[in-house]
Amino acid sequence: MVRGDDGWVHAQTARANWQDGAMATVAVIGLGGMGSRMAGRLLDAGHDLVVWNRTPQRASDLVARGAVAADSPADAARRADMVITMLSDPAALQDVAEGPQGILAGATASTTLVEMSTVGPAAVRRLAGMLPDGVGLLDAPVLGSVSEAESGSLRIFVGGPEPLVQRWMPVLGALGSPLHVGPLGAGAAAKLVANSTLFGVLAVLGEALALADGLGLPRDIAFEVLSGTPIGSQADRRRPAIESGQFPLRFALSLARKDVDLVVSAAESASVELPVAAAARQWVVAAQEAGLGDRDYSAVIAHITDTARSA
């Protein structure tokens, strides 16, 4: 398969490698902000789509566009060649994968399960240990939010055996740019590595602005100073939201709390000390406890600047 100079298999290349116009039947389990948009991309690419969501009403728009609504995760798996899960956390994955009506109950030797949620390596290991004989598994969490899901420009970290990865790269290419990062579990690990930087940058930016406030440096001067630093692009990008106090919802802070918990927990399991990540987590936890859980995760910056001087 042809890759870009950066190692990613970009969407147009991946789609071109879907030989002879062959299409797959893909089931998407979990139709929240991300899953619904990813499902729409698969429909647009010409794949047959089966959908299931705990709240059935969320499937209605996709069904109107041609998707088939399954009665259960097991029913969805029985109907599909590839089953994508896009869920909120490890507990949700366990709920839909296990049990008499779970994905694993309906999967067959021709099924490949592609876990695209951010659930961490431990959840992937649990799922792998429960697979029926012959069922394939890839872990392929994504970097990006709803706008990238809608435009098909997600970065996708794919873990799993090379032949299975190559088989499904063209379908994943409809969702963005896949990168094979290693064996099963490597995708989940790569996502935590990427996320660890996101929380750290927000904490550093918030603390830098809090320091400027404390030292009497005007905000416009502070932003000019920060523009020449390693976090300059983030400061410039987030300046309008910080100045207006309006943080457009792309990724809820409550979900960010789950992700940063996964980072810290995975580090502890690997006997890796991450004091910076632990400190960033404290800010996320504090912002959630202050009632910001349903706001965008970048609102943690406002929480830091509002509270750092009295902390």
PDB file of N, CA, C and O in Angstrom, residues 239-284:
ATOM      1  N   ARG A 239      -6.973  31.948  21.732  1.00  0.00           N
ATOM      2  CA  ARG A 239      -7.141  33.312  22.246  1.00  0.00           C
ATOM      3  C   ARG A 239      -8.576  33.825  22.129  1.00  0.00           C
ATOM      4  O   ARG A 239      -9.101  34.365  23.123  1.00  0.00           O
ATOM      5  N   PRO A 240      -9.264  33.666  20.988  1.00  0.00           N
ATOM      6  CA  PRO A 240     -10.634  34.194  20.923  1.00  0.00           C
ATOM      7  C   PRO A 240     -11.556  33.583  21.977  1.00  0.00           C
ATOM      8  O   PRO A 240     -12.371  34.292  22.580  1.00  0.00           O
ATOM      9  N   ALA A 241     -11.438  32.272  22.198  1.00  0.00           N
ATOM     10  CA  ALA A 241     -12.285  31.616  23.196  1.00  0.00           C
ATOM     11  C   ALA A 241     -11.944  32.095  24.600  1.00  0.00           C
ATOM     12  O   ALA A 241     -12.840  32.340  25.428  1.00  0.00           O
ATOM     13  N   ILE A 242     -10.653  32.242  24.877  1.00  0.00           N
ATOM     14  CA  ILE A 242     -10.233  32.690  26.213  1.00  0.00           C
ATOM     15  C   ILE A 242     -10.724  34.109  26.480  1.00  0.00           C
ATOM     16  O   ILE A 242     -11.229  34.422  27.556  1.00  0.00           O
ATOM     17  N   GLU A 243     -10.594  34.981  25.473  1.00  0.00           N
ATOM     18  CA  GLU A 243     -10.988  36.378  25.663  1.00  0.00           C
ATOM     19  C   GLU A 243     -12.501  36.539  25.749  1.00  0.00           C
ATOM     20  O   GLU A 243     -12.994  37.411  26.470  1.00  0.00           O
ATOM     21  N   SER A 244     -13.246  35.705  25.032  1.00  0.00           N
ATOM     22  CA  SER A 244     -14.706  35.813  25.062  1.00  0.00           C
ATOM     23  C   SER A 244     -15.335  35.016  26.194  1.00  0.00           C
ATOM     24  O   SER A 244     -16.489  35.256  26.578  1.00  0.00           O
ATOM     25  N   GLY A 245     -14.586  34.038  26.706  1.00  0.00           N
ATOM     26  CA  GLY A 245     -15.150  33.141  27.715  1.00  0.00           C
ATOM     27  C   GLY A 245     -16.089  32.108  27.138  1.00  0.00           C
ATOM     28  O   GLY A 245     -16.750  31.375  27.875  1.00  0.00           O
ATOM     29  N   GLN A 246     -16.152  32.020  25.803  1.00  0.00           N
ATOM     30  CA  GLN A 246     -17.008  31.053  25.124  1.00  0.00           C
ATOM     31  C   GLN A 246     -16.129  29.974  24.495  1.00  0.00           C
ATOM     32  O   GLN A 246     -15.299  30.271  23.646  1.00  0.00           O
ATOM     33  N   PHE A 247     -16.334  28.744  24.928  1.00  0.00           N
ATOM     34  CA  PHE A 247     -15.528  27.631  24.447  1.00  0.00           C
ATOM     35  C   PHE A 247     -16.429  26.675  23.664  1.00  0.00           C
ATOM     36  O   PHE A 247     -17.145  25.869  24.267  1.00  0.00           O
ATOM     37  N   PRO A 248     -16.462  26.789  22.326  1.00  0.00           N
ATOM     38  CA  PRO A 248     -17.355  25.943  21.519  1.00  0.00           C
ATOM     39  C   PRO A 248     -17.134  24.467  21.825  1.00  0.00           C
ATOM     40  O   PRO A 248     -15.992  24.002  21.902  1.00  0.00           O
ATOM     41  N   LEU A 249     -18.224  23.753  22.026  1.00  0.00           N
ATOM     42  CA  LEU A 249     -18.139  22.357  22.453  1.00  0.00           C
ATOM     43  C   LEU A 249     -17.701  21.463  21.294  1.00  0.00           C
ATOM     44  O   LEU A 249     -18.422  21.276  20.330  1.00  0.00           O
ATOM     45  N   ARG A 250     -16.502  20.931  21.424  1.00  0.00           N
ATOM     46  CA  ARG A 250     -15.988  19.925  20.500  1.00  0.00           C
ATOM     47  C   ARG A 250     -15.743  18.603  21.226  1.00  0.00           C
ATOM     48  O   ARG A 250     -15.930  17.532  20.669  1.00  0.00           O
ATOM     49  N   PHE A 251     -15.321  18.704  22.467  1.00  0.00           N
ATOM     50  CA  PHE A 251     -14.989  17.518  23.245  1.00  0.00           C
ATOM     51  C   PHE A 251     -15.266  17.837  24.706  1.00  0.00           C
ATOM     52  O   PHE A 251     -14.591  18.683  25.300  1.00  0.00           O
ATOM     53  N   ALA A 252     -16.281  17.191  25.258  1.00  0.00           N
ATOM     54  CA  ALA A 252     -16.729  17.533  26.612  1.00  0.00           C
ATOM     55  C   ALA A 252     -15.640  17.288  27.644  1.00  0.00           C
ATOM     56  O   ALA A 252     -14.910  16.292  27.588  1.00  0.00           O
ATOM     57  N   LEU A 253     -15.556  18.184  28.609  1.00  0.00           N
ATOM     58  CA  LEU A 253     -14.550  18.055  29.655  1.00  0.00           C
ATOM     59  C   LEU A 253     -14.733  16.771  30.451  1.00  0.00           C
ATOM     60  O   LEU A 253     -13.749  16.176  30.917  1.00  0.00           O
ATOM     61  N   SER A 254     -15.980  16.309  30.588  1.00  0.00           N
ATOM     62  CA  SER A 254     -16.207  15.047  31.303  1.00  0.00           C
ATOM     63  C   SER A 254     -15.541  13.879  30.600  1.00  0.00           C
ATOM     64  O   SER A 254     -15.022  12.965  31.257  1.00  0.00           O
ATOM     65  N   LEU A 255     -15.527  13.892  29.265  1.00  0.00           N
ATOM     66  CA  LEU A 255     -14.833  12.841  28.520  1.00  0.00           C
ATOM     67  C   LEU A 255     -13.319  13.026  28.598  1.00  0.00           C
ATOM     68  O   LEU A 255     -12.565  12.054  28.641  1.00  0.00           O
ATOM     69  N   ALA A 256     -12.885  14.292  28.629  1.00  0.00           N
ATOM     70  CA  ALA A 256     -11.456  14.547  28.808  1.00  0.00           C
ATOM     71  C   ALA A 256     -10.975  14.002  30.143  1.00  0.00           C
ATOM     72  O   ALA A 256      -9.859  13.491  30.260  1.00  0.00           O
ATOM     73  N   ARG A 257     -11.826  14.110  31.166  1.00  0.00           N
ATOM     74  CA  ARG A 257     -11.474  13.547  32.480  1.00  0.00           C
ATOM     75  C   ARG A 257     -11.230  12.045  32.352  1.00  0.00           C
ATOM     76  O   ARG A 257     -10.272  11.506  32.918  1.00  0.00           O
ATOM     77  N   LYS A 258     -12.100  11.364  31.630  1.00  0.00           N
ATOM     78  CA  LYS A 258     -11.905   9.927  31.414  1.00  0.00           C
ATOM     79  C   LYS A 258     -10.585   9.654  30.707  1.00  0.00           C
ATOM     80  O   LYS A 258      -9.830   8.753  31.084  1.00  0.00           O
ATOM     81  N   ASP A 259     -10.269  10.460  29.704  1.00  0.00           N
ATOM     82  CA  ASP A 259      -9.043  10.241  28.933  1.00  0.00           C
ATOM     83  C   ASP A 259      -7.793  10.490  29.768  1.00  0.00           C
ATOM     84  O   ASP A 259      -6.810   9.740  29.687  1.00  0.00           O
ATOM     85  N   VAL A 260      -7.795  11.571  30.546  1.00  0.00           N
ATOM     86  CA  VAL A 260      -6.606  11.851  31.345  1.00  0.00           C
ATOM     87  C   VAL A 260      -6.454  10.823  32.461  1.00  0.00           C
ATOM     88  O   VAL A 260      -5.328  10.465  32.846  1.00  0.00           O
ATOM     89  N   ASP A 261      -7.576  10.293  32.963  1.00  0.00           N
ATOM     90  CA  ASP A 261      -7.494   9.191  33.918  1.00  0.00           C
ATOM     91  C   ASP A 261      -6.827   7.972  33.280  1.00  0.00           C
ATOM     92  O   ASP A 261      -6.018   7.282  33.921  1.00  0.00           O
ATOM     93  N   LEU A 262      -7.171   7.701  32.012  1.00  0.00           N
ATOM     94  CA  LEU A 262      -6.561   6.570  31.311  1.00  0.00           C
ATOM     95  C   LEU A 262      -5.054   6.772  31.141  1.00  0.00           C
ATOM     96  O   LEU A 262      -4.280   5.820  31.278  1.00  0.00           O
ATOM     97  N   VAL A 263      -4.649   7.995  30.834  1.00  0.00           N
ATOM     98  CA  VAL A 263      -3.208   8.282  30.679  1.00  0.00           C
ATOM     99  C   VAL A 263      -2.467   7.982  31.969  1.00  0.00           C
ATOM    100  O   VAL A 263      -1.448   7.278  31.983  1.00  0.00           O
ATOM    101  N   VAL A 264      -2.977   8.528  33.075  1.00  0.00           N
ATOM    102  CA  VAL A 264      -2.293   8.355  34.363  1.00  0.00           C
ATOM    103  C   VAL A 264      -2.324   6.897  34.799  1.00  0.00           C
ATOM    104  O   VAL A 264      -1.323   6.357  35.291  1.00  0.00           O
ATOM    105  N   SER A 265      -3.451   6.233  34.615  1.00  0.00           N
ATOM    106  CA  SER A 265      -3.562   4.825  35.001  1.00  0.00           C
ATOM    107  C   SER A 265      -2.639   3.939  34.187  1.00  0.00           C
ATOM    108  O   SER A 265      -1.976   3.043  34.741  1.00  0.00           O
ATOM    109  N   ALA A 266      -2.565   4.191  32.871  1.00  0.00           N
ATOM    110  CA  ALA A 266      -1.682   3.387  32.017  1.00  0.00           C
ATOM    111  C   ALA A 266      -0.224   3.591  32.404  1.00  0.00           C
ATOM    112  O   ALA A 266       0.572   2.648  32.406  1.00  0.00           O
ATOM    113  N   ALA A 267       0.134   4.826  32.740  1.00  0.00           N
ATOM    114  CA  ALA A 267       1.505   5.096  33.163  1.00  0.00           C
ATOM    115  C   ALA A 267       1.826   4.352  34.452  1.00  0.00           C
ATOM    116  O   ALA A 267       2.911   3.756  34.588  1.00  0.00           O
ATOM    117  N   GLU A 268       0.900   4.365  35.396  1.00  0.00           N
ATOM    118  CA  GLU A 268       1.119   3.645  36.645  1.00  0.00           C
ATOM    119  C   GLU A 268       1.276   2.151  36.400  1.00  0.00           C
ATOM    120  O   GLU A 268       2.141   1.503  36.996  1.00  0.00           O
ATOM    121  N   SER A 269       0.459   1.596  35.504  1.00  0.00           N
ATOM    122  CA  SER A 269       0.544   0.173  35.199  1.00  0.00           C
ATOM    123  C   SER A 269       1.882  -0.184  34.554  1.00  0.00           C
ATOM    124  O   SER A 269       2.387  -1.296  34.724  1.00  0.00           O
ATOM    125  N   ALA A 270       2.443   0.765  33.807  1.00  0.00           N
ATOM    126  CA  ALA A 270       3.727   0.537  33.138  1.00  0.00           C
ATOM    127  C   ALA A 270       4.912   0.966  33.995  1.00  0.00           C
ATOM    128  O   ALA A 270       6.048   0.941  33.532  1.00  0.00           O
ATOM    129  N   SER A 271       4.655   1.372  35.243  1.00  0.00           N
ATOM    130  CA  SER A 271       5.698   1.842  36.168  1.00  0.00           C
ATOM    131  C   SER A 271       6.471   3.025  35.590  1.00  0.00           C
ATOM    132  O   SER A 271       7.694   3.122  35.698  1.00  0.00           O
ATOM    133  N   VAL A 272       5.720   3.934  34.964  1.00  0.00           N
ATOM    134  CA  VAL A 272       6.293   5.164  34.409  1.00  0.00           C
ATOM    135  C   VAL A 272       5.775   6.337  35.233  1.00  0.00           C
ATOM    136  O   VAL A 272       4.567   6.504  35.391  1.00  0.00           O
ATOM    137  N   GLU A 273       6.684   7.152  35.767  1.00  0.00           N
ATOM    138  CA  GLU A 273       6.291   8.306  36.568  1.00  0.00           C
ATOM    139  C   GLU A 273       6.067   9.513  35.658  1.00  0.00           C
ATOM    140  O   GLU A 273       6.963   9.909  34.910  1.00  0.00           O
ATOM    141  N   LEU A 274       4.860  10.085  35.713  1.00  0.00           N
ATOM    142  CA  LEU A 274       4.519  11.235  34.876  1.00  0.00           C
ATOM    143  C   LEU A 274       3.971  12.362  35.748  1.00  0.00           C
ATOM    144  O   LEU A 274       2.767  12.614  35.780  1.00  0.00           O
ATOM    145  N   PRO A 275       4.827  13.063  36.470  1.00  0.00           N
ATOM    146  CA  PRO A 275       4.315  14.125  37.345  1.00  0.00           C
ATOM    147  C   PRO A 275       3.624  15.253  36.594  1.00  0.00           C
ATOM    148  O   PRO A 275       2.686  15.858  37.123  1.00  0.00           O
ATOM    149  N   VAL A 276       4.055  15.556  35.368  1.00  0.00           N
ATOM    150  CA  VAL A 276       3.396  16.624  34.605  1.00  0.00           C
ATOM    151  C   VAL A 276       1.984  16.195  34.221  1.00  0.00           C
ATOM    152  O   VAL A 276       1.027  16.968  34.345  1.00  0.00           O
ATOM    153  N   ALA A 277       1.851  14.957  33.744  1.00  0.00           N
ATOM    154  CA  ALA A 277       0.518  14.453  33.393  1.00  0.00           C
ATOM    155  C   ALA A 277      -0.387  14.414  34.617  1.00  0.00           C
ATOM    156  O   ALA A 277      -1.585  14.747  34.538  1.00  0.00           O
ATOM    157  N   ALA A 278       0.163  14.019  35.764  1.00  0.00           N
ATOM    158  CA  ALA A 278      -0.632  13.976  36.989  1.00  0.00           C
ATOM    159  C   ALA A 278      -1.087  15.376  37.394  1.00  0.00           C
ATOM    160  O   ALA A 278      -2.225  15.565  37.850  1.00  0.00           O
ATOM    161  N   ALA A 279      -0.210  16.366  37.211  1.00  0.00           N
ATOM    162  CA  ALA A 279      -0.586  17.742  37.536  1.00  0.00           C
ATOM    163  C   ALA A 279      -1.662  18.258  36.587  1.00  0.00           C
ATOM    164  O   ALA A 279      -2.612  18.930  37.010  1.00  0.00           O
ATOM    165  N   ALA A 280      -1.519  17.944  35.287  1.00  0.00           N
ATOM    166  CA  ALA A 280      -2.543  18.349  34.322  1.00  0.00           C
ATOM    167  C   ALA A 280      -3.877  17.702  34.666  1.00  0.00           C
ATOM    168  O   ALA A 280      -4.941  18.333  34.560  1.00  0.00           O
ATOM    169  N   ARG A 281      -3.835  16.459  35.106  1.00  0.00           N
ATOM    170  CA  ARG A 281      -5.063  15.770  35.501  1.00  0.00           C
ATOM    171  C   ARG A 281      -5.740  16.505  36.657  1.00  0.00           C
ATOM    172  O   ARG A 281      -6.976  16.613  36.694  1.00  0.00           O
ATOM    173  N   GLN A 282      -4.956  17.009  37.610  1.00  0.00           N
ATOM    174  CA  GLN A 282      -5.540  17.719  38.755  1.00  0.00           C
ATOM    175  C   GLN A 282      -6.359  18.923  38.300  1.00  0.00           C
ATOM    176  O   GLN A 282      -7.426  19.199  38.849  1.00  0.00           O
ATOM    177  N   TRP A 283      -5.874  19.631  37.269  1.00  0.00           N
ATOM    178  CA  TRP A 283      -6.627  20.770  36.762  1.00  0.00           C
ATOM    179  C   TRP A 283      -7.923  20.318  36.095  1.00  0.00           C
ATOM    180  O   TRP A 283      -8.974  20.954  36.245  1.00  0.00           O
ATOM    181  N   VAL A 284      -7.862  19.241  35.339  1.00  0.00           N
ATOM    182  CA  VAL A 284      -9.061  18.728  34.673  1.00  0.00           C
ATOM    183  C   VAL A 284     -10.091  18.293  35.713  1.00  0.00           C
ATOM    184  O   VAL A 284     -11.283  18.601  35.607  1.00  0.00           O
TER     185      VAL A 284
END
